[in-house]
Tab-separated table of C-alpha atoms in Angstrom:
chain	number	residue	atom	x	y	z
A	1	MET	CA	18.165	13.376	6.936
A	2	SER	CA	21.358	11.774	5.619
A	3	ALA	CA	21.867	11.516	1.881
A	4	VAL	CA	22.037	7.717	2.095
A	5	ALA	CA	18.760	7.462	4.024
A	6	ALA	CA	17.071	9.941	1.706
A	7	ARG	CA	18.052	7.966	-1.393
A	8	SER	CA	16.851	4.668	0.023
A	9	PHE	CA	13.168	5.649	0.011
A	10	HIS	CA	11.278	6.489	-3.133
A	11	GLU	CA	10.292	9.949	-4.261
A	12	PRO	CA	6.778	10.590	-2.900
A	13	VAL	CA	4.254	9.742	-5.617
A	14	MET	CA	1.737	12.387	-6.826
A	15	ILE	CA	2.714	14.717	-4.007
A	16	ASP	CA	1.263	17.818	-5.713
A	17	GLU	CA	-2.107	16.135	-6.227
A	18	ILE	CA	-2.181	14.903	-2.633
A	19	THR	CA	-1.340	18.257	-1.080
A	20	GLU	CA	-4.005	19.856	-3.291
A	21	LEU	CA	-6.605	17.373	-2.013
A	22	PHE	CA	-5.754	18.045	1.627
A	23	ALA	CA	-5.284	21.818	1.274
A	24	PRO	CA	-8.773	22.787	2.580
A	25	VAL	CA	-8.172	20.888	5.839
A	26	GLU	CA	-6.071	23.180	7.982
A	27	GLY	CA	-5.704	21.593	11.416
A	28	GLY	CA	-6.354	18.439	13.397
A	29	LEU	CA	-4.725	15.030	13.444
A	30	PHE	CA	-3.408	13.558	10.203
A	31	VAL	CA	-2.372	9.932	9.766
A	32	ASP	CA	0.196	8.775	7.247
A	33	ALA	CA	-0.595	5.076	7.510
A	34	THR	CA	2.294	4.027	5.261
A	35	LEU	CA	4.993	6.415	6.405
A	36	GLY	CA	7.991	5.096	4.459
A	37	GLY	CA	10.751	7.681	4.414
A	38	GLY	CA	8.378	10.482	5.407
A	39	GLY	CA	8.152	12.374	2.108
A	40	HIS	CA	4.367	12.693	2.024
A	41	ALA	CA	4.289	13.388	5.770
A	42	GLU	CA	6.782	16.232	5.403
A	43	ALA	CA	4.666	17.875	2.696
A	44	LEU	CA	1.492	17.565	4.779
A	45	LEU	CA	3.172	19.056	7.858
A	46	ASP	CA	4.622	21.927	5.830
A	47	GLN	CA	1.239	22.725	4.306
A	48	HIS	CA	-0.423	23.868	7.570
A	49	PRO	CA	1.352	24.498	10.901
A	50	GLU	CA	-1.763	23.501	12.897
A	51	ARG	CA	-1.554	19.891	11.779
A	52	ARG	CA	-0.231	17.083	13.936
A	53	LEU	CA	0.745	13.787	12.393
A	54	LEU	CA	0.670	10.134	13.395
A	55	GLY	CA	3.091	8.185	11.207
A	56	ILE	CA	2.599	4.409	10.966
A	57	ASP	CA	4.895	1.885	9.321
A	58	ARG	CA	5.603	-1.766	10.079
A	59	ASP	CA	9.239	-1.479	8.940
A	60	PRO	CA	11.639	-0.301	11.681
A	61	GLU	CA	14.045	0.970	9.006
A	62	ALA	CA	11.305	3.208	7.579
A	63	ILE	CA	10.463	4.570	11.022
A	64	ALA	CA	14.139	5.373	11.671
A	65	ALA	CA	14.503	7.174	8.324
A	66	ALA	CA	11.277	9.144	8.846
A	67	GLN	CA	12.289	10.128	12.383
A	68	GLU	CA	15.475	11.616	10.986
A	69	ARG	CA	13.674	13.408	8.164
A	70	LEU	CA	10.906	14.800	10.369
A	71	ALA	CA	12.993	15.639	13.448
A	72	ALA	CA	12.506	19.380	12.937
A	73	TYR	CA	8.747	19.045	13.527
A	74	GLY	CA	9.297	17.941	17.128
A	75	ASP	CA	6.212	16.900	19.050
A	76	ARG	CA	3.930	17.574	16.087
A	77	VAL	CA	4.789	14.024	14.964
A	78	THR	CA	4.178	10.689	16.693
A	79	PHE	CA	5.717	7.510	15.254
A	80	CYS	CA	4.282	3.991	15.528
A	81	CYS	CA	6.099	0.907	14.250
A	82	GLU	CA	2.965	-1.161	13.602
A	83	ARG	CA	0.888	-2.609	10.766
A	84	PHE	CA	-1.613	-0.105	9.452
A	85	ASP	CA	-4.578	-2.381	10.181
A	86	ARG	CA	-4.109	-1.240	13.809
A	87	LEU	CA	-4.951	2.312	12.729
A	88	GLY	CA	-8.190	2.448	14.720
A	89	GLU	CA	-6.670	1.699	18.093
A	90	LEU	CA	-3.633	3.881	17.388
A	91	VAL	CA	-5.836	6.864	16.538
A	92	ASP	CA	-7.982	6.220	19.612
A	93	ALA	CA	-4.838	6.335	21.761
A	94	ALA	CA	-3.423	9.453	20.078
A	95	PRO	CA	-3.111	12.441	22.431
A	96	THR	CA	-4.750	14.874	20.008
A	97	GLY	CA	-7.689	15.022	17.643
A	98	PRO	CA	-9.993	15.153	15.826
A	99	LEU	CA	-8.864	12.968	12.940
A	100	MET	CA	-9.008	15.156	9.832
A	101	GLY	CA	-6.746	13.503	7.270
A	102	VAL	CA	-5.614	9.987	6.368
A	103	LEU	CA	-3.222	8.918	3.622
A	104	PHE	CA	-2.580	5.357	2.477
A	105	ASP	CA	0.251	4.733	-0.018
A	106	PHE	CA	-0.098	0.996	-0.541
A	107	GLY	CA	2.433	-1.421	-1.997
A	108	VAL	CA	6.184	-1.718	-1.707
A	109	SER	CA	8.706	1.114	-1.482
A	110	SER	CA	11.836	1.625	-3.529
A	111	HIS	CA	13.750	1.097	-0.295
A	112	HIS	CA	12.490	-2.490	-0.124
A	113	LEU	CA	13.148	-3.212	-3.797
A	114	ASP	CA	16.622	-1.713	-3.689
A	115	SER	CA	17.733	-3.341	-0.425
A	116	ARG	CA	19.545	-6.345	-1.860
A	117	GLU	CA	19.685	-8.340	1.338
A	118	ARG	CA	15.913	-8.254	1.911
A	119	GLY	CA	15.068	-10.401	-1.089
A	120	PHE	CA	12.252	-8.365	-2.646
A	121	SER	CA	13.673	-8.133	-6.151
A	122	HIS	CA	14.658	-10.578	-8.877
A	123	ARG	CA	17.476	-8.180	-9.802
A	124	TYR	CA	19.703	-9.187	-6.877
A	125	ASP	CA	20.738	-12.580	-5.572
A	126	ALA	CA	19.707	-12.742	-1.925
A	127	PRO	CA	17.949	-15.038	0.553
A	128	LEU	CA	14.223	-15.388	-0.115
A	129	ASP	CA	12.775	-13.081	2.534
A	130	MET	CA	10.445	-10.250	1.357
A	131	ARG	CA	9.237	-9.331	4.866
A	132	MET	CA	8.446	-5.654	5.368
A	133	ASP	CA	8.835	-6.334	9.073
A	134	ALA	CA	11.723	-8.704	9.739
A	135	ARG	CA	10.194	-9.470	13.144
A	136	SER	CA	7.288	-11.365	11.554
A	137	GLY	CA	7.482	-15.125	11.107
A	138	ARG	CA	6.397	-15.960	7.540
A	139	ASP	CA	8.931	-15.198	4.833
A	140	ALA	CA	9.147	-15.893	1.096
A	141	GLN	CA	11.152	-19.055	1.614
A	142	LEU	CA	8.313	-20.546	3.661
A	143	VAL	CA	5.730	-19.673	0.990
A	144	VAL	CA	7.831	-20.963	-1.894
A	145	ASN	CA	8.827	-24.216	-0.218
A	146	THR	CA	5.715	-25.232	1.734
A	147	TYR	CA	2.625	-24.040	-0.140
A	148	GLU	CA	0.781	-26.645	-2.194
A	149	LEU	CA	0.815	-26.306	-5.972
A	150	ALA	CA	-2.808	-25.104	-6.015
A	151	GLU	CA	-2.073	-22.491	-3.341
A	152	LEU	CA	0.891	-21.111	-5.275
A	153	ARG	CA	-1.127	-21.047	-8.494
A	154	GLU	CA	-4.031	-19.201	-6.908
A	155	LEU	CA	-1.925	-16.595	-5.117
A	156	MET	CA	-0.148	-15.781	-8.394
A	157	ARG	CA	-3.467	-15.459	-10.202
A	158	HIS	CA	-5.219	-13.515	-7.458
A	159	HIS	CA	-2.408	-11.256	-6.299
A	160	ALA	CA	-0.703	-10.539	-9.613
A	161	GLY	CA	-2.856	-11.758	-12.510
A	162	GLU	CA	-0.075	-14.076	-13.652
A	163	ARG	CA	-1.038	-15.639	-17.000
A	164	TYR	CA	1.273	-18.644	-16.574
A	165	ALA	CA	0.476	-19.267	-12.915
A	166	HIS	CA	-0.009	-23.029	-13.228
A	167	ARG	CA	3.211	-23.580	-15.185
A	168	ILE	CA	5.217	-21.458	-12.761
A	169	ALA	CA	3.703	-23.077	-9.644
A	170	ALA	CA	4.431	-26.558	-11.010
A	171	ALA	CA	8.023	-25.584	-11.815
A	172	ILE	CA	8.543	-24.169	-8.314
A	173	VAL	CA	7.233	-27.332	-6.669
A	174	ALA	CA	9.449	-29.496	-8.892
A	175	ALA	CA	12.554	-27.402	-8.114
A	176	ARG	CA	12.212	-27.308	-4.331
A	177	PRO	CA	13.916	-26.444	-2.081
A	178	LEU	CA	14.607	-22.900	-3.265
A	179	HIS	CA	16.555	-20.550	-1.009
A	180	THR	CA	17.541	-17.487	-3.053
A	181	THR	CA	15.928	-14.903	-5.283
A	182	ALA	CA	18.205	-15.909	-8.177
A	183	GLN	CA	17.048	-19.520	-7.931
A	184	LEU	CA	13.393	-18.463	-7.955
A	185	ALA	CA	13.870	-16.056	-10.863
A	186	ASP	CA	15.607	-18.763	-12.921
A	187	VAL	CA	12.829	-21.290	-12.230
A	188	VAL	CA	10.137	-18.820	-13.286
A	189	LYS	CA	12.028	-17.808	-16.403
A	190	SER	CA	12.447	-21.428	-17.474
A	191	ALA	CA	8.755	-22.163	-16.857
A	192	VAL	CA	7.222	-19.533	-19.137
A	193	PRO	CA	7.087	-19.736	-22.964
A	194	ALA	CA	10.064	-18.369	-24.874
A	195	ALA	CA	8.047	-15.418	-26.163
A	196	ALA	CA	7.316	-14.317	-22.574
A	197	ARG	CA	11.029	-14.256	-21.797
A	198	ARG	CA	11.688	-11.664	-24.489
A	199	GLY	CA	9.397	-8.980	-23.073
A	200	ARG	CA	10.486	-5.638	-21.663
A	201	ARG	CA	9.882	-6.845	-18.104
A	202	HIS	CA	11.508	-9.814	-16.438
A	203	PRO	CA	9.080	-12.777	-16.498
A	204	ALA	CA	9.456	-13.239	-12.735
A	205	MET	CA	8.176	-9.774	-11.794
A	206	ARG	CA	4.565	-10.862	-11.234
A	207	THR	CA	5.592	-13.962	-9.296
A	208	PHE	CA	7.808	-11.920	-6.984
A	209	ALA	CA	4.997	-9.392	-6.452
A	210	ALA	CA	2.467	-12.135	-5.675
A	211	ILE	CA	4.749	-13.815	-3.140
A	212	ARG	CA	5.578	-10.469	-1.506
A	213	ILE	CA	1.870	-9.660	-1.143
A	214	GLU	CA	1.268	-13.080	0.408
A	215	VAL	CA	4.216	-12.817	2.813
A	216	ASN	CA	3.049	-9.441	4.109
A	217	ASP	CA	-0.704	-10.166	3.941
A	218	GLU	CA	-1.044	-6.867	2.121
A	219	LEU	CA	-4.522	-7.164	0.605
A	220	ASN	CA	-6.196	-8.388	3.797
A	221	LEU	CA	-5.029	-5.332	5.760
A	222	ILE	CA	-6.630	-2.737	3.494
A	223	GLU	CA	-10.297	-3.159	4.375
A	224	PRO	CA	-10.068	-3.060	8.199
A	225	ALA	CA	-7.677	-0.114	8.068
A	226	MET	CA	-9.811	1.918	5.679
A	227	ARG	CA	-13.045	1.201	7.527
A	228	ALA	CA	-11.407	2.223	10.815
A	229	ALA	CA	-10.175	5.451	9.223
A	230	LEU	CA	-13.544	6.330	7.685
A	231	ALA	CA	-15.341	5.637	10.976
A	232	ARG	CA	-13.051	8.046	12.855
A	233	LEU	CA	-12.725	10.902	10.356
A	234	GLY	CA	-14.221	14.137	11.586
A	235	PRO	CA	-16.738	16.064	9.453
A	236	ARG	CA	-15.014	17.458	6.337
A	237	GLY	CA	-11.959	15.351	7.075
A	238	ARG	CA	-10.385	13.729	4.024
A	239	LEU	CA	-8.904	10.356	3.086
A	240	ALA	CA	-6.675	9.622	0.078
A	241	THR	CA	-5.282	6.351	-1.251
A	242	LEU	CA	-2.525	5.469	-3.688
A	243	THR	CA	-2.761	1.967	-5.160
A	244	TYR	CA	-0.490	0.224	-7.636
A	245	HIS	CA	-2.318	-2.868	-8.873
A	246	SER	CA	-5.858	-4.053	-9.467
A	247	GLY	CA	-6.192	-6.052	-6.239
A	248	GLU	CA	-5.486	-2.993	-4.096
A	249	ASP	CA	-7.562	-0.632	-6.188
A	250	SER	CA	-10.579	-2.954	-6.364
A	251	THR	CA	-10.762	-3.164	-2.560
A	252	VAL	CA	-10.387	0.599	-2.141
A	253	LYS	CA	-13.003	1.359	-4.793
A	254	ILE	CA	-15.602	-0.938	-3.209
A	255	ILE	CA	-15.130	0.543	0.279
A	256	LEU	CA	-15.309	4.158	-0.893
A	257	ARG	CA	-18.311	3.594	-3.128
A	258	GLU	CA	-20.201	1.830	-0.343
A	259	ALA	CA	-19.510	4.766	1.964
A	260	ALA	CA	-20.534	7.256	-0.731
A	261	ASP	CA	-23.725	5.384	-1.652
A	262	GLY	CA	-24.925	4.599	1.881
A	263	VAL	CA	-25.589	0.907	1.309
A	264	CYS	CA	-28.952	-0.190	2.755
A	265	GLU	CA	-29.026	-3.565	4.525
A	266	CYS	CA	-32.823	-3.867	4.663
A	267	PRO	CA	-34.756	-6.384	2.492
A	268	SER	CA	-35.494	-4.893	-0.919
A	269	THR	CA	-39.243	-5.518	-0.456
A	270	LEU	CA	-39.458	-3.394	2.711
A	271	PRO	CA	-38.939	0.297	3.471
A	272	CYS	CA	-35.503	1.179	4.794
A	273	ILE	CA	-35.376	1.192	8.594
A	274	CYS	CA	-31.608	0.745	9.054
A	275	GLY	CA	-30.907	4.444	8.559
A	276	ALA	CA	-28.384	3.852	5.784
A	277	ALA	CA	-27.052	7.101	4.379
A	278	PRO	CA	-23.889	8.240	2.617
A	279	THR	CA	-21.047	9.027	5.015
A	280	VAL	CA	-18.581	10.446	2.463
A	281	ARG	CA	-18.534	12.173	-0.870
A	282	LEU	CA	-16.027	11.116	-3.476
A	283	LEU	CA	-13.703	13.979	-4.307
A	284	ARG	CA	-12.942	12.463	-7.688
A	285	ARG	CA	-15.381	10.073	-9.367
A	286	LYS	CA	-12.596	8.646	-11.517
A	287	VAL	CA	-9.096	7.703	-10.490
A	288	THR	CA	-6.324	10.231	-10.974
A	289	ARG	CA	-3.094	9.076	-12.582
A	290	PRO	CA	0.345	10.670	-12.399
A	291	SER	CA	1.306	13.157	-15.076
A	292	ALA	CA	3.547	12.157	-17.956
A	293	ALA	CA	6.228	14.439	-16.536
A	294	GLU	CA	6.156	12.656	-13.180
A	295	VAL	CA	6.338	9.217	-14.789
A	296	GLU	CA	9.305	10.333	-16.873
A	297	ARG	CA	11.033	11.607	-13.733
A	298	ASN	CA	9.968	8.674	-11.547
A	299	PRO	CA	9.050	5.554	-13.589
A	300	ARG	CA	7.908	3.698	-10.448
A	301	ALA	CA	4.948	6.095	-10.266
A	302	ALA	CA	3.573	4.853	-13.596
A	303	SER	CA	0.984	2.447	-12.160
A	304	ALA	CA	-0.225	4.713	-9.332
A	305	LEU	CA	-3.964	5.380	-8.959
A	306	LEU	CA	-5.196	8.119	-6.618
A	307	ARG	CA	-8.668	8.073	-5.001
A	308	ALA	CA	-10.029	10.397	-2.330
A	309	ALA	CA	-13.136	11.090	-0.252
A	310	GLU	CA	-14.409	13.671	2.250
A	311	ARG	CA	-16.399	12.864	5.387
A	312	LEU	CA	-19.867	14.352	5.314
A	313	GLU	CA	-21.473	16.337	8.118
A	314	PRO	CA	-23.806	14.168	10.228
A	315	ALA	CA	-27.406	14.184	9.033
A	316	ARG	CA	-29.694	16.465	11.038
A	317	HIS	CA	-33.028	15.104	12.244
């Protein structure tokens, strides 16, 4: 992999913890559903030579970088430039099985934030874009310039927990049309109270994150992808997730706890006849956070939360 391509994607987060979680699973098909530059995938392939890997990413630039990085693994790796909510059908079409490992590393990569021309960051002046896949239609400019005030307010509250969502949404509507990241950052900065402008973080960070999540429909893809993965995991196969904000983590936690508890759908006044039973066991009851040493080395890992589960053997009757 070229030095330029290697630098453009972030250092894999919590890679030691992830390889430790997957260590007992020697062979079978693994899916890296958020391939990025291929750092996690490389570690998983190195760990056991019997593993094959399906790498999924919606960003053609990520696929190209990962193909270069993982070229030495030859036909052990299959690449798919798709959204990860298509995981089920992609696994079903894979030439090898069973599915024994799945990794989701949600959120945005350093490559996206550091690519000036793609408009993900308030740090660079660029067209308002924020698409992980430039082939998709909706971009940040469409969201900023066409959403109603109430829609903008709610997406900032829901996606990013923005305290000043109403003030910022009103300022955006009043300043339309906006075409660049610098224009948007200036509008947000002027909309928040003076005290909020003096913080360690730029006051537009949450707004940019909320718009990015909306543009890429990030939260709505998590549930179908995870449910498809859990349904296809072989016995003793494992799934791990890395999340970076409360919206992602809340969805992941609900899905894993439902699978671990075996949620019964029968009326509470009647005996269970639906056959509900746990399908996974949680490998860690509480989230795992990166070590202080990792955060010092890689500050973008600071908000990462790791969860994991193992597929149970089918119940015997």
